[in-house]
PDB file of C-alpha atoms in Angstrom:
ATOM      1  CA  UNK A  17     -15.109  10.071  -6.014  1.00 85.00           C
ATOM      2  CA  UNK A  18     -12.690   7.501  -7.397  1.00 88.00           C
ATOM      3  CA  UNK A  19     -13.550   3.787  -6.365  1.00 91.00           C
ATOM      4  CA  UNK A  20     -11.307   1.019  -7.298  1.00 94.00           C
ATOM      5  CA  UNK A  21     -12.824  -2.404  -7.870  1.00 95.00           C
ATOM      6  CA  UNK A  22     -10.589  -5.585  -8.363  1.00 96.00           C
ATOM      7  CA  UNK A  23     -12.788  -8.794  -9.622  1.00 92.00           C
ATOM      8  CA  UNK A  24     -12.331 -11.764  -8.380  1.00 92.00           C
ATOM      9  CA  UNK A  25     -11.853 -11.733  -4.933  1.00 93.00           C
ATOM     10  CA  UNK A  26     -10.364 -14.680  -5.185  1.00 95.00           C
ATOM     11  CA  UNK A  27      -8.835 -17.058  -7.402  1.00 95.00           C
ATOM     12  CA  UNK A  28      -7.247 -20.432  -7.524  1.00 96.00           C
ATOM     13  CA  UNK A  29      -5.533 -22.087 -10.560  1.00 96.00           C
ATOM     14  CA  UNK A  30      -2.910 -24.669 -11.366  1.00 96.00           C
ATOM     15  CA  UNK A  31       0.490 -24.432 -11.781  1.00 97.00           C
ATOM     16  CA  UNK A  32       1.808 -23.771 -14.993  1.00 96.00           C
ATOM     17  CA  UNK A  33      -1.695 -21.201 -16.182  1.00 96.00           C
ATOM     18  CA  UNK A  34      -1.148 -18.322 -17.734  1.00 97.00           C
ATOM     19  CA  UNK A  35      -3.467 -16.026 -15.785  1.00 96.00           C
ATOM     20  CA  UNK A  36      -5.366 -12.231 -15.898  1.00 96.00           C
ATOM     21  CA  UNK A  37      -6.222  -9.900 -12.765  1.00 97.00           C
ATOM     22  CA  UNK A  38      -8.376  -7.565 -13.206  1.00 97.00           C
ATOM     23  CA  UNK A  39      -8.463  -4.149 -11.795  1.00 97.00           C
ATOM     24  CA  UNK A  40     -11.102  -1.499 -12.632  1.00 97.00           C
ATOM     25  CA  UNK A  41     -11.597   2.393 -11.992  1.00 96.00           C
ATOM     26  CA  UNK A  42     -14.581   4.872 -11.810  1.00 95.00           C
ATOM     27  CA  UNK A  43     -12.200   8.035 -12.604  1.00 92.00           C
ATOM     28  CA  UNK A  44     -10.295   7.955 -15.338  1.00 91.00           C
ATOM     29  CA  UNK A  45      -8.183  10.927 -14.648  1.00 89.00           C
ATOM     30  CA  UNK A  46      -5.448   9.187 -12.851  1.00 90.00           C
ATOM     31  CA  UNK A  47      -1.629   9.837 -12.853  1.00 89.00           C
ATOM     32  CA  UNK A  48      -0.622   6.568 -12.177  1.00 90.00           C
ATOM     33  CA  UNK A  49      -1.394   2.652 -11.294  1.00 93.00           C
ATOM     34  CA  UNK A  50       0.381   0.058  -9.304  1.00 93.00           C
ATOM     35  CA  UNK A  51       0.310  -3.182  -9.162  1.00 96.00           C
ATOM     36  CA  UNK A  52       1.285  -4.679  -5.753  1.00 95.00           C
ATOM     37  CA  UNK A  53       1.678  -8.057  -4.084  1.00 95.00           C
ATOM     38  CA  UNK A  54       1.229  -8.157  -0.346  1.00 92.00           C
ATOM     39  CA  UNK A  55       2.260 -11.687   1.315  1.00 90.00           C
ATOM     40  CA  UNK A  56       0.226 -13.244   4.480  1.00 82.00           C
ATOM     41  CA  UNK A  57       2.259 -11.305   7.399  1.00 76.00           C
ATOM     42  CA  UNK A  58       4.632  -9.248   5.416  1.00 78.00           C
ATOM     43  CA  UNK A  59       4.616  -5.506   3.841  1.00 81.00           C
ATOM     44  CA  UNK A  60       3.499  -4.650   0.173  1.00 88.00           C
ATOM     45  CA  UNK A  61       5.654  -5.480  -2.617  1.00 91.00           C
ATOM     46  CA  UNK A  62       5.549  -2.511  -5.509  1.00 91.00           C
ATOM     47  CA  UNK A  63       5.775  -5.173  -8.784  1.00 95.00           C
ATOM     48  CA  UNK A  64       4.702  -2.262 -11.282  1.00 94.00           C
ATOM     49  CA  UNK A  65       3.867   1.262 -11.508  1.00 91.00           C
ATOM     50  CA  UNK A  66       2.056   2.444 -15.052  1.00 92.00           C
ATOM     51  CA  UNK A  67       2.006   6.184 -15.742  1.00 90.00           C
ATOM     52  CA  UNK A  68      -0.896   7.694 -17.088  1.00 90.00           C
ATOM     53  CA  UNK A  69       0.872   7.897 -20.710  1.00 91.00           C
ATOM     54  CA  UNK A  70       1.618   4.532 -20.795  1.00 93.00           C
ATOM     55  CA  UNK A  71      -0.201   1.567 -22.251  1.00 95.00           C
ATOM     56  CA  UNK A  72       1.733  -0.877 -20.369  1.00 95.00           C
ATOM     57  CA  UNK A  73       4.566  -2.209 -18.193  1.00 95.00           C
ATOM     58  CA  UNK A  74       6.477  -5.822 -18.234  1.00 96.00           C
ATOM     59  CA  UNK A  75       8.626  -7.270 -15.517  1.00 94.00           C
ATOM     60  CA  UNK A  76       9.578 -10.487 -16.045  1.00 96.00           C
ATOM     61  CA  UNK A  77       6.735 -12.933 -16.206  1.00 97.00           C
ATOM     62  CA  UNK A  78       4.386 -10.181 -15.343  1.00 97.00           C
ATOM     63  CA  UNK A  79       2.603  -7.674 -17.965  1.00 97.00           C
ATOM     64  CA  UNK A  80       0.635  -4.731 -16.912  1.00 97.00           C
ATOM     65  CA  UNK A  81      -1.563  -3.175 -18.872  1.00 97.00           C
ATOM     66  CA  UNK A  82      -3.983   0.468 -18.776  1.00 97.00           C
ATOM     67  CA  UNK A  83      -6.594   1.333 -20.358  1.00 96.00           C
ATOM     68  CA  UNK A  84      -7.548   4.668 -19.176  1.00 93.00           C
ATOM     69  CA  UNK A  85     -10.715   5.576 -21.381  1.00 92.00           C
ATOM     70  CA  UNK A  86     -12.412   2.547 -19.819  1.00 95.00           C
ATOM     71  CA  UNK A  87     -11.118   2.520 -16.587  1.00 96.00           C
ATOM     72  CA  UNK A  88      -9.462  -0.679 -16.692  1.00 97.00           C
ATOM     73  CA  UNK A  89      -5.785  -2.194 -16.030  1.00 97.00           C
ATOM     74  CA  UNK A  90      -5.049  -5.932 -15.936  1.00 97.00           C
ATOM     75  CA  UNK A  91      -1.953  -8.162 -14.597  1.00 97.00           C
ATOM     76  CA  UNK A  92      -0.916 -10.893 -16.917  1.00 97.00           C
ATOM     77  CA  UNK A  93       0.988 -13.708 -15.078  1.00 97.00           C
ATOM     78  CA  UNK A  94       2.416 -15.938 -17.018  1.00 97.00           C
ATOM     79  CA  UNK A  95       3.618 -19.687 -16.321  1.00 97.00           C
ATOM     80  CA  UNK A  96       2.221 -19.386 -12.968  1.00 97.00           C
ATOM     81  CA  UNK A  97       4.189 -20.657  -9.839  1.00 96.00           C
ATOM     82  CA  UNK A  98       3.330 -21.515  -6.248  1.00 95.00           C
ATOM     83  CA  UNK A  99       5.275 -18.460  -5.488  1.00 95.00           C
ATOM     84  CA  UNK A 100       3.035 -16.338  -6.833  1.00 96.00           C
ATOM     85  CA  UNK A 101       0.509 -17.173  -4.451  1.00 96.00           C
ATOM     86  CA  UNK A 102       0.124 -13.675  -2.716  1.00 96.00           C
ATOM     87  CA  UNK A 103      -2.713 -10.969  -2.560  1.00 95.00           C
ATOM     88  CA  UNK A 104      -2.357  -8.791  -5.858  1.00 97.00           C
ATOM     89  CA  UNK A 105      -3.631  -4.627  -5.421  1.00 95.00           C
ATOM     90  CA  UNK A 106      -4.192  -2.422  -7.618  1.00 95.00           C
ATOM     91  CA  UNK A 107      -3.460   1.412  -6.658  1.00 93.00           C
ATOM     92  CA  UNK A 108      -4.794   4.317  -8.436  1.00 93.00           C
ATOM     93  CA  UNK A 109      -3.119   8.072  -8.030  1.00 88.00           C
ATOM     94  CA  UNK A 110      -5.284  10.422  -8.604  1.00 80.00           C
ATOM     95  CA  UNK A 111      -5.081  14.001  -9.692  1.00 68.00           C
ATOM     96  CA  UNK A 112      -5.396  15.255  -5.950  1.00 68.00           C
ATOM     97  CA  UNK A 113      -2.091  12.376  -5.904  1.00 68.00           C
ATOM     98  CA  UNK A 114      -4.273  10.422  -3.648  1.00 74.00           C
ATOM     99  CA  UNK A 115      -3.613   6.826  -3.697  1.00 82.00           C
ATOM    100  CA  UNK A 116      -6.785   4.565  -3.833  1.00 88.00           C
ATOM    101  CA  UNK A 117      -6.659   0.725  -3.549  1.00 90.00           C
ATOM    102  CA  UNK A 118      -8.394  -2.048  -4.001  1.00 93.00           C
ATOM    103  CA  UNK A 119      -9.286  -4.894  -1.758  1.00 91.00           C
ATOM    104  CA  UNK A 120      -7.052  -6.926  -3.815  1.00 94.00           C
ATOM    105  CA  UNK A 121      -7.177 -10.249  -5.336  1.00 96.00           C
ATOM    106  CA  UNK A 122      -6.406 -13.657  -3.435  1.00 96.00           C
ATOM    107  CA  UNK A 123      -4.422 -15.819  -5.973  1.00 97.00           C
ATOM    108  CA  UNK A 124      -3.522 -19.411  -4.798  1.00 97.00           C
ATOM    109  CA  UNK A 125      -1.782 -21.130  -7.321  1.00 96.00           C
ATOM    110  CA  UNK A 126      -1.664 -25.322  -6.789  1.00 95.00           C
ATOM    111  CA  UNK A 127       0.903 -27.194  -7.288  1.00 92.00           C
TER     112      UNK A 127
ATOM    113  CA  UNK B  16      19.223  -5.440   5.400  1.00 63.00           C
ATOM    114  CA  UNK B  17      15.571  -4.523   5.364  1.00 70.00           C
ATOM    115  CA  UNK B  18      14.818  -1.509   3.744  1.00 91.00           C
ATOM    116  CA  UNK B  19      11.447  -0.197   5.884  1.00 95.00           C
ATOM    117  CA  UNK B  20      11.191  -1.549   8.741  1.00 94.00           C
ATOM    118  CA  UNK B  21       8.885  -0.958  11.316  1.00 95.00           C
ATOM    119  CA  UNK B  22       8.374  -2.112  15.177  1.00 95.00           C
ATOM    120  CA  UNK B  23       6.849  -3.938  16.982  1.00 96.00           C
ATOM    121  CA  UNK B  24       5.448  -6.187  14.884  1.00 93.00           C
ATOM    122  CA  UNK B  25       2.127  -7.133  16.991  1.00 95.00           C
ATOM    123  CA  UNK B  26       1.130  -4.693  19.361  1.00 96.00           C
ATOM    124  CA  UNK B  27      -1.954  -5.947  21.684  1.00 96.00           C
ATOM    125  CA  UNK B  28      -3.234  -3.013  24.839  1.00 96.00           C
ATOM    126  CA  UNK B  29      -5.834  -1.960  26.655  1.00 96.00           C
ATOM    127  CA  UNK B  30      -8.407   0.828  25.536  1.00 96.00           C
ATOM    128  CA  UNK B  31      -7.118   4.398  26.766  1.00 96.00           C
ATOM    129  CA  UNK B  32      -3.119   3.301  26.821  1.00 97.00           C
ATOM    130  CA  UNK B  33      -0.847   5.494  24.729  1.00 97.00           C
ATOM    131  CA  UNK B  34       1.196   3.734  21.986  1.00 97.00           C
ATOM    132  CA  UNK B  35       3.911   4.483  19.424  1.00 97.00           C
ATOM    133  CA  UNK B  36       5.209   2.470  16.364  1.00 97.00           C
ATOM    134  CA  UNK B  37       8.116   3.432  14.891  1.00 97.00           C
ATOM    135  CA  UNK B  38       9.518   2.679  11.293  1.00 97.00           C
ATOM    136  CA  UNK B  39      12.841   3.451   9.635  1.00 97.00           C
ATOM    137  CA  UNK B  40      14.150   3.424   6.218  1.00 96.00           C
ATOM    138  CA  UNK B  41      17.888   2.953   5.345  1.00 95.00           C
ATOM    139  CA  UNK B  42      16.673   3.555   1.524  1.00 95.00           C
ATOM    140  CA  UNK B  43      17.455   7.218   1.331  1.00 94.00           C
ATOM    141  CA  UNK B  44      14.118   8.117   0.328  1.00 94.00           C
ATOM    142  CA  UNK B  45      12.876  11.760   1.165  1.00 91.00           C
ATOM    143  CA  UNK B  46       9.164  10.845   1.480  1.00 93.00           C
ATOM    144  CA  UNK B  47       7.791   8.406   4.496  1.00 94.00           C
ATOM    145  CA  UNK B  48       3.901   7.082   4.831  1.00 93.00           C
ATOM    146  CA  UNK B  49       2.007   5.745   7.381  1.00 94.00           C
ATOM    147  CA  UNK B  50      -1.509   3.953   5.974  1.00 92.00           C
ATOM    148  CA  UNK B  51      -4.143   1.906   7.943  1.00 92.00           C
ATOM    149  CA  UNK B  52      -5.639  -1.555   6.329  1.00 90.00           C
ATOM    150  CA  UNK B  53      -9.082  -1.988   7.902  1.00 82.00           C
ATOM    151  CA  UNK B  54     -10.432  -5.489   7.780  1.00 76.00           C
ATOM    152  CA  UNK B  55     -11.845  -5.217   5.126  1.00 73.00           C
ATOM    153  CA  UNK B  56      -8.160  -4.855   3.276  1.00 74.00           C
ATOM    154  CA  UNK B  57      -8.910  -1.710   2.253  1.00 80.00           C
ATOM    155  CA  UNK B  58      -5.597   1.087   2.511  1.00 85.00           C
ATOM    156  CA  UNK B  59      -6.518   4.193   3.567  1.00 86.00           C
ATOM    157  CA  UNK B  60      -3.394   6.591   3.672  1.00 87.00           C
ATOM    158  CA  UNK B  61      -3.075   8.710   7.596  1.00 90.00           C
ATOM    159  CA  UNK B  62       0.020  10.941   6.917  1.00 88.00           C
ATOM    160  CA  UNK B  63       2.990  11.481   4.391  1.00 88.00           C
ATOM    161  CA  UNK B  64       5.972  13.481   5.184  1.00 89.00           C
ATOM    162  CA  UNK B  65       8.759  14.863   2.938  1.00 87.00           C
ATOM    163  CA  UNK B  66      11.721  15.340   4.294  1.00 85.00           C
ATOM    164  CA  UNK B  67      10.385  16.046   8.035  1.00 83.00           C
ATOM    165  CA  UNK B  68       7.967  18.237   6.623  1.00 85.00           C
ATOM    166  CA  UNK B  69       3.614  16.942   6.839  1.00 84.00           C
ATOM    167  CA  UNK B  70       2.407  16.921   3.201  1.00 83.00           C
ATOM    168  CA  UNK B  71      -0.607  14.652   3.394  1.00 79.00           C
ATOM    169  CA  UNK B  72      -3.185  14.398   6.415  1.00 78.00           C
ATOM    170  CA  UNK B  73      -5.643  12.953   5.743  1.00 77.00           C
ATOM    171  CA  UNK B  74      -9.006  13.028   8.482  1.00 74.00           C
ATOM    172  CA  UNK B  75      -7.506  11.117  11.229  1.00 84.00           C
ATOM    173  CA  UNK B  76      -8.512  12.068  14.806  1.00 88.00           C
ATOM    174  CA  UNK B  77      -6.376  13.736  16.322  1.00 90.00           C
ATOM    175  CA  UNK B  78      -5.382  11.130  19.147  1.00 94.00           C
ATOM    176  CA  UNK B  79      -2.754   9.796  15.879  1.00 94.00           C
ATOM    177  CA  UNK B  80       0.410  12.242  15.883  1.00 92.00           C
ATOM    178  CA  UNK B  81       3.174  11.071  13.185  1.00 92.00           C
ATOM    179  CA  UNK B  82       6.641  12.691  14.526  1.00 92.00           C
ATOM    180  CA  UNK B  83       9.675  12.667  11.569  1.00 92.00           C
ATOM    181  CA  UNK B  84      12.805  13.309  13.245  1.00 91.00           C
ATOM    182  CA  UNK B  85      14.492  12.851  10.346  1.00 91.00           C
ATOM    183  CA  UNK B  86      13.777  12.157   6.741  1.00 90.00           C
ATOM    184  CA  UNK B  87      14.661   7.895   7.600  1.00 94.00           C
ATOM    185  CA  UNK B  88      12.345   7.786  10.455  1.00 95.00           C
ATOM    186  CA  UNK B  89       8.737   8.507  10.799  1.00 95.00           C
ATOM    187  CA  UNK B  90       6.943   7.308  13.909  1.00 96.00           C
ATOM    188  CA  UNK B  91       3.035   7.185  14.949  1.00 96.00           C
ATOM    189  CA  UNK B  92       1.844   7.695  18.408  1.00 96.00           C
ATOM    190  CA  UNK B  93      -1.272   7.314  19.237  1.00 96.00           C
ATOM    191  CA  UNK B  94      -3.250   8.552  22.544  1.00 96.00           C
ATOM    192  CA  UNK B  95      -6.302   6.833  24.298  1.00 97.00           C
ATOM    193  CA  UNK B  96      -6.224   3.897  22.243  1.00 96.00           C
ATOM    194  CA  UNK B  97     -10.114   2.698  21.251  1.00 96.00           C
ATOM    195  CA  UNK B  98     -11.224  -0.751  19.800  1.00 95.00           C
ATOM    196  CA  UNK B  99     -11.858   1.027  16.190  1.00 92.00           C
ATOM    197  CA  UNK B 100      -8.502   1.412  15.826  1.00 94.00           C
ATOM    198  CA  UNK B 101      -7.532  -1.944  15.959  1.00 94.00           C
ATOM    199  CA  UNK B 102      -6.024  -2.583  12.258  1.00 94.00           C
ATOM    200  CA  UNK B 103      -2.861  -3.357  10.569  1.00 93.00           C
ATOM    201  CA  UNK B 104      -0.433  -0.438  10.266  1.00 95.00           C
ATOM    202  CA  UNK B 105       2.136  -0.184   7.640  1.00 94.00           C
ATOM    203  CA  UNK B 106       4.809   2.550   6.850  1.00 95.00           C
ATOM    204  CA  UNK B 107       5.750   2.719   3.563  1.00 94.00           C
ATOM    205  CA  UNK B 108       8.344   5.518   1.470  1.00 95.00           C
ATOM    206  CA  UNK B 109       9.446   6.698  -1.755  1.00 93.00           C
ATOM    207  CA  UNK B 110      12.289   8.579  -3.483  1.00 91.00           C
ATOM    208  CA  UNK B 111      10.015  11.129  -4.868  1.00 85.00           C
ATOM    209  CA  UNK B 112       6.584  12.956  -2.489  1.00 83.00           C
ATOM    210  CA  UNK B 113       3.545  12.000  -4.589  1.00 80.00           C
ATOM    211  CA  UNK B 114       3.245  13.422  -8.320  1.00 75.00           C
ATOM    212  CA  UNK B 115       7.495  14.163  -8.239  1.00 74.00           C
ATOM    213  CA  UNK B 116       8.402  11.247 -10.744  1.00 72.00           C
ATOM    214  CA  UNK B 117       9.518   8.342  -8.647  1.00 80.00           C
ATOM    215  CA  UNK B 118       7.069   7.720  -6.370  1.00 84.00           C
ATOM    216  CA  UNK B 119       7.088   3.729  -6.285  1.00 86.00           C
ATOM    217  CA  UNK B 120       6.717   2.578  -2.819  1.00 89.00           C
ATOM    218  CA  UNK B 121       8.623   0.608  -0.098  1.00 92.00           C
ATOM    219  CA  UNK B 122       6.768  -0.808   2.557  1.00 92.00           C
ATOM    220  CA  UNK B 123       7.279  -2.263   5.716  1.00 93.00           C
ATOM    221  CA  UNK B 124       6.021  -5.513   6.966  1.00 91.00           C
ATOM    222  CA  UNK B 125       2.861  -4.575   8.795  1.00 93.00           C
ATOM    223  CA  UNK B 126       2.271  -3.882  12.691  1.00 95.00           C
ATOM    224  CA  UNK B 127      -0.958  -5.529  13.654  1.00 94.00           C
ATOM    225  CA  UNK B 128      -2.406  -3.690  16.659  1.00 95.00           C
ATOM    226  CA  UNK B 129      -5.094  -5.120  18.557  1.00 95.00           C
ATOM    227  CA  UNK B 130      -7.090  -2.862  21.153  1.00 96.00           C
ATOM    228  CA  UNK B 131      -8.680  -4.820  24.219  1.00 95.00           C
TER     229      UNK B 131
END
C-alpha cells in the first residue's frame, strides 16, 4: 500500500532562504508526482507535475525533483518570499492511477 | 473568471438533513473530481467522472451520490448527513481522466461542511 510522508510538518524561515521540501514514498512504482500549494481558505494550486521518466521539473523559482529508486522527490524554493507562505503537497499516482497525498508541509516564510 | 468553482462555500446542518454542493468548470476539461480532506489534511479521492460517465468510486457510503449533468458540472448530494462527515470538500478537474497524459488538476476553493 503506497503511503506518502512529507517531513517537516512545518517550517518557518526568513525571507530571502533558499529552501528544500521534502516528500517521500513507500512504492516506487508511480506514474506521476505533484507538487501542490493549497492557501488557508482557498482550493489547491497544481505548481508541478513530474512524470515517472523524468528527473525533474522547474517553474520559475521552483525546482522539482524525483528520485524514484528511493522513493523520494523534493521542492527547491528559491529566494523565498512571504508569498510563498502556503501549505506545500506532494501527490503520488500510482499504477492503479490512484492519487495519494501527503499531509503537506506548513511553510511560513518571515519577512 | 474562476475556473472551478464550487458552492456554497460553508455549509453548517443538522444530522439527518439532505445536502448538495455543486461545482462547475468553465475550463473545458472532460474529467471532474470530488475529494474529502479529513482533519487531519489528508485527501482522500470520493468520485471522478469523464465526460458524465463514473470512472473512479472509491468506498464511500452510499448516502454520497455525485450527479454529472454535463462534462462542466459535477455535483455531490449527500443523504442523512452524520457528524463523520463533517470535512472540507473540494472539486477539482483535468483535461485528461487519470493515466491519459494531461492530468494536472484544477481545483476549487474548498466547501467546509460542518454537521451539528
Amino acid at each position: 500500500k503506497q503511503e506518502v510522508t512529507q517531513i517537516p510538518a512545518a517550517l518557518s524561515v526568513p525571507e530571502g532562504e533558499n529552501l528544500v521540501l521534502n516528500c517521500s514514498f513507500t512504492d516506487s512504482a508511480i506514474y506521476n508526482l505533484q507538487w501542490f500549494r493549497q492557501d488557508p481558505g482557498k482550493g489547491l494550486t497544481s505548481l508541478l507535475l513530474i512524470q515517472s521518466s523524468q528527473r525533474e521539473q522547474t517553474s520559475g523559482r521552483l525546482n522539482a525533483s524525483l528520485d524514484k529508486s528511493s522513493g523520494r522527490s523534493t521542492l527547491y524554493i528559491a529566494a523565498s518570499q512571504p508569498g510563498d507562505s502556503a501549505t506545500y503537497l506532494c501527490a503520488v499516482r500510482g499504477s492503479n492511477y490512484q492519487l495519494i497525498w501527503g499531509a503537506g508541509t506548513k511553510l511560513i516564510i518571515k519577512p | 473568471d474562476t475556473a472551478v468553482s464550487q458552492t456554497p462555500k460553508y455549509l453548517v446542518t443538522q444530522m439527518g438533513n439532505d445536502k448538495s454542493i455543486k461545482c462547475e468548470q468553465n475550463l473545458g476539461h472532460d474529467t471532474m473530481y470530488w475529494y474529502k480532506q479529513d482533519s487531519k489534511k489528508f485527501l482522500k479521492i470520493m468520485f471522478s467522472y469523464n465526460n458524465k460517465e463514473l470512472i473512479i468510486n472509491e468506498t464511500v457510503p452510499n448516502r454520497f451520490s455525485p450527479k454529472s449533468p454535463d462534462k462542466a458540472h459535477l455535483n455531490l448530494h449527500i443523504n442523512s448527513l452524520e457528524l463523520g462527515d463533517s470535512a472540507v470538500y473540494f472539486c477539482a478537474s483535468s483535461q485528461d481522466p487519470p493515466g491519459g497524459g494531461n492530468e494536472k488538476l484544477f481545483f476549487g476553493s474548498g466547501t467546509q461542511l460542518s454537521v451539528l
